[in-house]
Tab-separated table of C-alpha atoms and ligand atoms in Angstrom:
chain	number	residue	atom	x	y	z
A	690	MET	CA	20.005	-4.737	-9.342
A	691	ASN	CA	17.914	-2.765	-11.831
A	692	ILE	CA	14.529	-2.254	-10.234
A	693	LEU	CA	11.331	-0.792	-11.682
A	694	VAL	CA	8.892	0.677	-9.168
A	695	ILE	CA	5.470	1.138	-10.770
A	696	GLY	CA	3.618	3.682	-8.640
A	697	GLY	CA	6.935	4.730	-7.082
A	698	ASN	CA	5.841	8.353	-6.702
A	699	GLY	CA	2.988	7.508	-4.347
A	700	PHE	CA	2.969	7.258	-0.555
A	701	ILE	CA	4.306	3.719	-0.085
A	702	GLY	CA	6.283	3.707	-3.346
A	703	SER	CA	8.285	6.809	-2.374
A	704	HIS	CA	9.468	5.122	0.840
A	705	LEU	CA	10.307	1.961	-1.087
A	706	VAL	CA	12.396	4.005	-3.543
A	707	ASP	CA	14.280	5.574	-0.599
A	708	LEU	CA	15.181	2.175	0.859
A	709	LEU	CA	16.125	0.656	-2.518
A	710	LEU	CA	18.484	3.588	-3.155
A	711	ILE	CA	20.077	3.165	0.298
A	712	LYS	CA	20.616	-0.518	-0.539
A	713	GLY	CA	22.500	0.513	-3.694
A	714	HIS	CA	20.052	-0.518	-6.441
A	715	ASN	CA	19.466	1.299	-9.744
A	716	ILE	CA	15.945	2.670	-9.652
A	717	ARG	CA	13.493	3.467	-12.408
A	718	VAL	CA	10.053	4.770	-11.455
A	719	PHE	CA	7.004	4.423	-13.700
A	720	ASP	CA	4.174	6.659	-12.541
A	721	ASN	CA	1.621	8.954	-14.107
A	722	SER	CA	2.682	11.883	-11.926
A	723	TYR	CA	5.655	13.093	-9.889
A	724	GLU	CA	5.774	12.924	-6.102
A	725	LYS	CA	3.461	15.418	-4.479
A	726	TYR	CA	5.626	16.271	-1.471
A	727	ARG	CA	9.205	16.116	-2.810
A	728	LYS	CA	11.156	17.267	-5.837
A	729	PRO	CA	12.287	14.471	-8.206
A	730	LEU	CA	15.380	12.649	-6.889
A	731	SER	CA	18.512	13.119	-9.013
A	732	ASN	CA	19.471	9.431	-8.958
A	733	VAL	CA	16.118	8.024	-10.155
A	734	ASP	CA	15.185	7.383	-13.797
A	735	TYR	CA	11.587	8.656	-13.955
A	736	ARG	CA	9.204	7.490	-16.673
A	737	ILE	CA	6.080	9.601	-16.365
A	738	SER	CA	3.301	7.847	-18.235
A	739	ASN	CA	0.128	5.877	-17.702
A	740	LEU	CA	0.030	2.120	-17.224
A	741	GLU	CA	-2.492	1.996	-20.046
A	742	ASN	CA	0.265	3.174	-22.439
A	743	ILE	CA	1.714	-0.195	-23.433
A	744	PRO	CA	4.668	1.063	-25.561
A	745	ASP	CA	5.851	3.288	-22.663
A	746	LEU	CA	5.449	0.422	-20.221
A	747	TYR	CA	7.452	-1.862	-22.522
A	748	GLU	CA	10.276	0.721	-22.723
A	749	ALA	CA	10.283	1.043	-18.926
A	750	LEU	CA	10.657	-2.729	-18.520
A	751	LEU	CA	13.818	-3.003	-20.640
A	752	SER	CA	16.933	-4.105	-18.653
A	753	ILE	CA	14.934	-4.522	-15.444
A	754	ASP	CA	15.584	-7.399	-12.998
A	755	ILE	CA	12.725	-6.912	-10.495
A	756	ILE	CA	9.378	-5.132	-10.708
A	757	PHE	CA	7.581	-3.675	-7.692
A	758	TYR	CA	3.988	-2.968	-8.712
A	759	LEU	CA	2.198	-0.472	-6.452
A	760	ALA	CA	0.107	1.645	-8.824
A	761	SER	CA	-3.594	1.725	-8.059
A	762	SER	CA	-5.953	4.456	-9.141
A	763	SER	CA	-8.717	3.572	-6.707
A	764	VAL	CA	-9.250	2.972	-2.992
A	765	PRO	CA	-12.141	1.055	-1.392
A	766	SER	CA	-14.253	4.196	-0.943
A	767	THR	CA	-13.988	5.306	-4.600
A	768	SER	CA	-13.870	1.974	-6.402
A	769	ASN	CA	-17.614	1.207	-6.427
A	770	ILE	CA	-18.500	4.502	-8.141
A	771	ASP	CA	-17.523	3.318	-11.651
A	772	ILE	CA	-16.672	-0.362	-11.593
A	773	VAL	CA	-16.091	-0.691	-15.352
A	774	SER	CA	-13.524	2.110	-15.189
A	775	ASP	CA	-11.943	0.463	-12.128
A	776	ILE	CA	-11.494	-2.747	-14.143
A	777	LYS	CA	-10.024	-0.827	-17.097
A	778	LYS	CA	-7.565	1.066	-14.896
A	779	ASN	CA	-6.530	-1.538	-12.333
A	780	LEU	CA	-7.155	-4.994	-13.799
A	781	ILE	CA	-6.459	-4.781	-17.557
A	782	PRO	CA	-3.098	-2.971	-17.013
A	783	THR	CA	-2.010	-5.831	-14.738
A	784	LEU	CA	-2.573	-8.313	-17.554
A	785	ASN	CA	-0.712	-6.098	-20.022
A	786	LEU	CA	2.139	-5.824	-17.543
A	787	LEU	CA	2.224	-9.602	-17.011
A	788	ASN	CA	2.215	-10.281	-20.765
A	789	LEU	CA	5.079	-7.833	-21.332
A	790	ALA	CA	7.071	-9.232	-18.416
A	791	ILE	CA	6.797	-12.774	-19.759
A	792	LYS	CA	7.718	-11.608	-23.263
A	793	LEU	CA	10.891	-10.019	-21.831
A	794	GLY	CA	11.725	-13.029	-19.653
A	795	LEU	CA	11.099	-11.074	-16.449
A	796	LYS	CA	10.039	-13.452	-13.705
A	797	ARG	CA	10.295	-11.538	-10.436
A	798	ILE	CA	7.420	-9.236	-9.579
A	799	ILE	CA	6.261	-7.939	-6.210
A	800	TYR	CA	2.609	-6.925	-6.115
A	801	PHE	CA	0.905	-4.764	-3.490
A	802	SER	CA	-2.510	-6.268	-2.868
A	803	SER	CA	-4.418	-5.334	0.317
A	804	GLY	CA	-4.910	-7.058	3.659
A	805	GLY	CA	-7.835	-4.837	4.582
A	806	ALA	CA	-9.752	-5.334	1.347
A	807	VAL	CA	-9.386	-8.977	0.263
A	808	TYR	CA	-10.708	-10.859	3.314
A	809	GLY	CA	-13.954	-8.980	3.948
A	810	GLU	CA	-15.421	-9.223	7.461
A	811	PRO	CA	-13.107	-11.771	9.111
A	812	SER	CA	-14.321	-14.951	10.741
A	813	ALA	CA	-11.139	-15.195	12.828
A	814	ALA	CA	-8.633	-12.911	14.538
A	815	PRO	CA	-5.855	-12.625	13.654
A	816	ILE	CA	-6.439	-13.446	9.959
A	817	ASN	CA	-3.931	-15.699	8.230
A	818	GLU	CA	-3.352	-15.972	4.487
A	819	ASP	CA	-5.625	-19.043	4.212
A	820	HIS	CA	-8.682	-17.124	5.422
A	821	ALA	CA	-11.547	-17.046	2.864
A	822	LEU	CA	-11.473	-14.122	0.427
A	823	ASN	CA	-14.737	-12.139	0.560
A	824	PRO	CA	-13.969	-8.617	-0.697
A	825	ILE	CA	-16.707	-6.044	-0.126
A	826	SER	CA	-15.572	-3.403	-2.650
A	827	SER	CA	-14.613	-3.355	-6.323
A	828	TYR	CA	-11.108	-2.409	-5.144
A	829	GLY	CA	-10.936	-5.653	-3.120
A	830	ILE	CA	-12.368	-7.751	-5.959
A	831	ILE	CA	-9.734	-6.381	-8.352
A	832	LYS	CA	-6.946	-7.042	-5.833
A	833	VAL	CA	-8.110	-10.674	-5.469
A	834	THR	CA	-8.457	-11.096	-9.250
A	835	ASN	CA	-5.002	-9.624	-9.861
A	836	GLU	CA	-3.580	-12.000	-7.244
A	837	MET	CA	-5.176	-14.913	-9.095
A	838	TYR	CA	-3.668	-13.857	-12.421
A	839	PHE	CA	-0.229	-13.687	-10.785
A	840	SER	CA	-0.751	-17.284	-9.625
A	841	LEU	CA	-1.941	-18.306	-13.091
A	842	PHE	CA	1.193	-16.799	-14.679
A	843	GLN	CA	3.280	-18.568	-12.048
A	844	ARG	CA	1.691	-21.879	-13.052
A	845	ILE	CA	1.890	-21.349	-16.827
A	846	TYR	CA	5.095	-19.314	-17.261
A	847	GLY	CA	7.131	-19.863	-14.115
A	848	LEU	CA	6.617	-16.287	-12.836
A	849	ARG	CA	7.957	-15.812	-9.264
A	850	PRO	CA	5.365	-13.463	-7.773
A	851	LEU	CA	5.500	-12.103	-4.252
A	852	ILE	CA	2.024	-10.906	-3.325
A	853	LEU	CA	1.846	-8.626	-0.309
A	854	ARG	CA	-1.297	-7.923	1.661
A	855	PRO	CA	-0.515	-4.837	3.767
A	856	SER	CA	-2.788	-3.877	6.646
A	857	ASN	CA	-3.191	-0.146	7.414
A	858	PRO	CA	0.034	1.703	6.642
A	859	TYR	CA	0.507	5.255	7.895
A	860	GLY	CA	3.335	7.764	7.971
A	861	PRO	CA	4.857	10.783	6.222
A	862	ARG	CA	3.731	11.483	2.624
A	863	GLN	CA	0.387	9.726	2.999
A	864	GLY	CA	-2.451	11.463	1.184
A	865	HIS	CA	-0.872	11.573	-2.254
A	866	TYR	CA	-3.961	12.360	-4.256
A	867	ILE	CA	-6.855	10.298	-2.946
A	868	ALA	CA	-7.240	10.155	0.794
A	869	GLN	CA	-6.562	6.768	2.362
A	870	GLY	CA	-5.496	6.324	5.936
A	871	VAL	CA	-7.270	7.452	9.019
A	872	ILE	CA	-4.165	8.477	11.007
A	873	SER	CA	-2.968	10.928	8.350
A	874	THR	CA	-6.494	12.250	7.810
A	875	PHE	CA	-7.021	12.845	11.552
A	876	LEU	CA	-3.599	14.464	11.984
A	877	ARG	CA	-4.433	16.874	9.151
A	878	LYS	CA	-7.751	17.645	10.858
A	879	ALA	CA	-5.924	18.218	14.163
A	880	LYS	CA	-3.541	20.620	12.434
A	881	LEU	CA	-6.437	22.572	10.920
A	882	LYS	CA	-8.394	22.335	14.223
A	883	GLU	CA	-11.336	20.817	12.321
A	884	PRO	CA	-13.763	18.204	13.710
A	885	LEU	CA	-13.114	14.509	12.983
A	886	THR	CA	-15.734	12.257	11.451
A	887	VAL	CA	-15.727	8.704	12.769
A	888	TYR	CA	-17.752	6.119	10.846
A	889	GLY	CA	-19.209	3.807	13.512
A	890	ASP	CA	-18.659	4.069	17.271
A	891	GLY	CA	-14.855	4.247	17.183
A	892	ASN	CA	-14.454	0.714	18.529
A	893	SER	CA	-13.406	-0.705	15.146
A	894	THR	CA	-9.996	-2.354	15.473
A	895	LYS	CA	-7.317	-2.188	12.792
A	896	ASP	CA	-3.734	-3.298	12.371
A	897	TYR	CA	-1.742	-0.085	11.848
A	898	ILE	CA	1.799	-0.351	10.477
A	899	TYR	CA	4.327	2.465	10.157
A	900	VAL	CA	5.245	2.807	6.487
A	901	LYS	CA	8.988	2.354	7.080
A	902	ASP	CA	8.312	-0.969	8.820
A	903	LEU	CA	6.145	-2.055	5.891
A	904	ILE	CA	8.969	-1.219	3.489
A	905	ASN	CA	11.637	-2.987	5.565
A	906	LEU	CA	9.501	-6.145	5.645
A	907	THR	CA	8.764	-5.844	1.912
A	908	TYR	CA	12.452	-5.507	1.119
A	909	ASP	CA	13.477	-8.448	3.289
A	910	LEU	CA	10.821	-10.734	1.799
A	911	SER	CA	11.629	-9.731	-1.765
A	912	MET	CA	15.374	-10.260	-1.312
A	913	ASN	CA	14.767	-13.594	0.474
A	914	ASN	CA	13.199	-14.835	-2.762
A	915	ALA	CA	9.864	-15.433	-1.036
A	916	VAL	CA	7.107	-16.444	-3.453
A	917	GLY	CA	3.344	-16.497	-2.805
A	918	VAL	CA	1.014	-14.497	-0.588
A	919	PHE	CA	2.115	-12.751	2.622
A	920	ASN	CA	0.215	-10.610	5.106
A	921	LEU	CA	2.162	-7.548	6.217
A	922	GLY	CA	1.001	-5.706	9.311
A	923	CYS	CA	2.218	-5.409	12.881
A	924	GLY	CA	-0.079	-8.256	13.979
A	925	LYS	CA	-1.773	-6.185	16.716
A	926	GLY	CA	-5.077	-4.350	16.752
A	927	THR	CA	-5.765	-0.803	17.955
A	928	LYS	CA	-9.203	0.754	18.378
A	929	LEU	CA	-9.929	3.946	16.495
A	930	ASN	CA	-10.819	5.704	19.755
A	931	GLN	CA	-7.336	4.832	21.086
A	932	ILE	CA	-5.807	6.400	17.957
A	933	ILE	CA	-7.817	9.563	18.609
A	934	GLU	CA	-6.572	9.684	22.244
A	935	LEU	CA	-2.973	9.272	21.025
A	936	ILE	CA	-3.416	12.041	18.460
A	937	GLU	CA	-4.805	14.349	21.158
A	938	LYS	CA	-1.775	13.630	23.370
A	939	ILE	CA	0.799	14.073	20.600
A	940	THR	CA	-0.691	17.193	19.033
A	941	GLY	CA	-1.802	18.730	22.325
A	942	ASN	CA	-5.175	19.461	20.680
A	943	GLN	CA	-8.557	18.545	22.157
A	944	LEU	CA	-10.425	17.079	19.164
A	945	GLU	CA	-14.104	17.389	18.373
A	946	VAL	CA	-15.286	13.962	17.202
A	947	ARG	CA	-18.496	13.383	15.224
A	948	TYR	CA	-19.718	9.792	15.164
A	949	VAL	CA	-21.805	8.830	12.085
A	950	ASP	CA	-23.061	5.553	10.570
A	951	LYS	CA	-20.394	3.102	9.461
A	952	GLN	CA	-19.673	2.794	5.727
A	953	ILE	CA	-20.585	-0.322	3.753
A	954	TYR	CA	-17.199	-0.780	2.074
A	955	ASP	CA	-15.244	-0.645	5.319
A	956	VAL	CA	-14.268	-3.758	7.293
A	957	GLU	CA	-14.905	-3.169	11.014
A	958	HIS	CA	-12.281	-5.301	12.736
A	959	PHE	CA	-9.173	-6.814	11.386
A	960	ILE	CA	-5.767	-7.882	12.612
A	961	LEU	CA	-3.372	-9.758	10.379
A	962	ASP	CA	-1.511	-12.901	11.333
A	963	ILE	CA	2.006	-12.108	10.105
A	964	SER	CA	3.708	-15.319	11.252
A	965	LYS	CA	4.284	-16.527	7.670
A	966	ALA	CA	6.404	-13.433	6.897
A	967	ILE	CA	8.182	-13.524	10.276
A	968	GLN	CA	9.167	-17.172	9.700
A	969	ILE	CA	11.153	-16.054	6.664
A	970	ILE	CA	12.631	-12.775	7.834
A	971	GLY	CA	12.965	-13.464	11.564
A	972	ASP	CA	11.824	-11.292	14.470
A	973	TYR	CA	11.163	-7.668	13.662
A	974	SER	CA	10.893	-4.777	16.083
A	975	PHE	CA	7.949	-2.569	15.010
A	976	THR	CA	7.837	1.193	15.482
A	977	PRO	CA	5.461	1.860	18.425
A	978	LEU	CA	2.320	3.800	17.419
A	979	PRO	CA	3.152	6.904	19.537
A	980	ILE	CA	6.516	7.210	17.765
A	981	GLY	CA	5.106	6.618	14.271
A	982	ILE	CA	2.299	9.108	14.864
A	983	LEU	CA	4.748	11.671	16.262
A	984	GLU	CA	6.994	11.300	13.163
A	985	THR	CA	3.971	11.767	10.888
A	986	TRP	CA	2.885	14.836	12.889
A	987	LYS	CA	6.397	16.343	12.657
A	988	TRP	CA	6.402	15.805	8.885
A	989	LEU	CA	2.965	17.404	8.505
A	990	ASN	CA	4.192	20.479	10.343
A	991	LEU	CA	7.361	20.778	8.268
A	992	LYS	CA	5.842	20.622	4.808
B	847	LIG	N1	-2.159	3.140	1.605
B	847	LIG	C1	-2.855	2.121	2.086
B	847	LIG	O1	-3.559	2.255	3.103
B	847	LIG	C2	-2.768	0.766	1.425
B	847	LIG	C3	-3.187	-0.376	2.137
B	847	LIG	C4	-3.094	-1.628	1.524
B	847	LIG	C5	-2.637	-1.728	0.211
B	847	LIG	N2	-2.264	-0.590	-0.459
B	847	LIG	C6	-1.822	-0.730	-1.844
B	847	LIG	O2	-0.468	-0.328	-1.935
B	847	LIG	C7	-0.222	0.304	-3.187
B	847	LIG	C8	0.373	1.686	-2.967
B	847	LIG	O3	-0.526	2.456	-2.175
B	847	LIG	P1	-0.264	4.009	-1.865
B	847	LIG	O4	-1.012	4.323	-0.635
B	847	LIG	O5	1.191	4.292	-1.951
B	847	LIG	O6	-1.041	4.679	-3.094
B	847	LIG	P2	-0.769	6.110	-3.770
B	847	LIG	O7	-2.050	6.496	-4.410
B	847	LIG	O8	-0.127	7.041	-2.836
B	847	LIG	O9	0.286	5.729	-4.911
B	847	LIG	C9	-0.062	5.093	-6.086
B	847	LIG	C10	0.781	5.668	-7.202
B	847	LIG	O10	0.403	5.013	-8.411
B	847	LIG	C11	0.287	5.987	-9.435
B	847	LIG	N3	-0.683	5.489	-10.416
B	847	LIG	C12	-1.983	5.173	-10.198
B	847	LIG	N4	-2.552	4.749	-11.326
B	847	LIG	C13	-1.580	4.784	-12.277
B	847	LIG	C14	-1.549	4.457	-13.646
B	847	LIG	N5	-2.631	4.022	-14.287
B	847	LIG	N6	-0.392	4.616	-14.329
B	847	LIG	C15	0.718	5.076	-13.693
B	847	LIG	N7	0.753	5.385	-12.395
B	847	LIG	C16	-0.386	5.247	-11.690
B	847	LIG	C17	-0.184	7.267	-8.754
B	847	LIG	O11	0.156	8.423	-9.495
B	847	LIG	C18	0.545	7.181	-7.424
B	847	LIG	O12	1.785	7.877	-7.475
B	847	LIG	C19	-1.572	0.360	-3.910
B	847	LIG	O13	-1.640	-0.715	-4.805
B	847	LIG	C20	-2.579	0.175	-2.801
B	847	LIG	O14	-3.766	-0.417	-3.276
B	847	LIG	C21	-2.303	0.640	0.122
């Protein structure tokens, strides 16, 4: 199949491109920059441009069968700084993309929303897809709004959207250009022998998923023709202090940890209920945290 990966030069997108190539697809990447940690791949058709450039986006969509849409220029911590700009960069381009897709008769689009940002502080654990949506950052509000436009286009034009809500992915190549991901950040700090800053008391619980697992699940769901919203995590929670202990063991470094007040845009505890995805793709064996962290550490020390 001819597949367009928008944001394919980022952390998650680069792993998706790797798997799609292994599976034998023809890959075009639309991104506003090249990969930070690798040279361009010889068998990928790169279109380096900005999503706000509609003619370039139109060109990139020609002869495509499936779109994976991962580009996002903000993360929860940066999105509240300039909300109008966040809307211009992450909401309006989605509508332009949807309009172009419909014009070209393209119906299959896989969108990366966010499990951590759309639900807000959860009222249940684990959180299933029917949990109320109470985002606490502009980033989360835009993810929810984009999701709703995908559903609207499904209703009006017969779009077949697959909306993914990943939990906390980690792994090699994280930290593309705006830092997101505590495991990669702490491993970098361990490498530089710098102190770690923990927002809160370190008892916050998150659902960490190794990026290759996230991509395998994404691929299986997209090829199974799944439509609608799906949580993607490992379905288990780990405390931040446990992550720090693991990092100390794996790196052999005793870490200095500074605990400061928690941040207002960060959800304290969340574990995703992934049974909806598992029902479609069947049982999946997740990479254990010590192995995923070790792989990320090895990569950090190679680059
Ligand atoms: N990494 C996480 O912790 C996480 C968690 C949940 C959801 N997500 C979502 O998954 C998706 C991918 O995340 P990631 O961590 O790989 O992000 P990333 O920042 O590493 O990659 C995003 C890519 O999109 C590109 N991009 C951004 N704005 C663009 C624009 N206007 N035009 C063209 N290209 C543009 C960037 O250059 C980058 O290569 C994002 O939508 C993100 O919100 C990420």
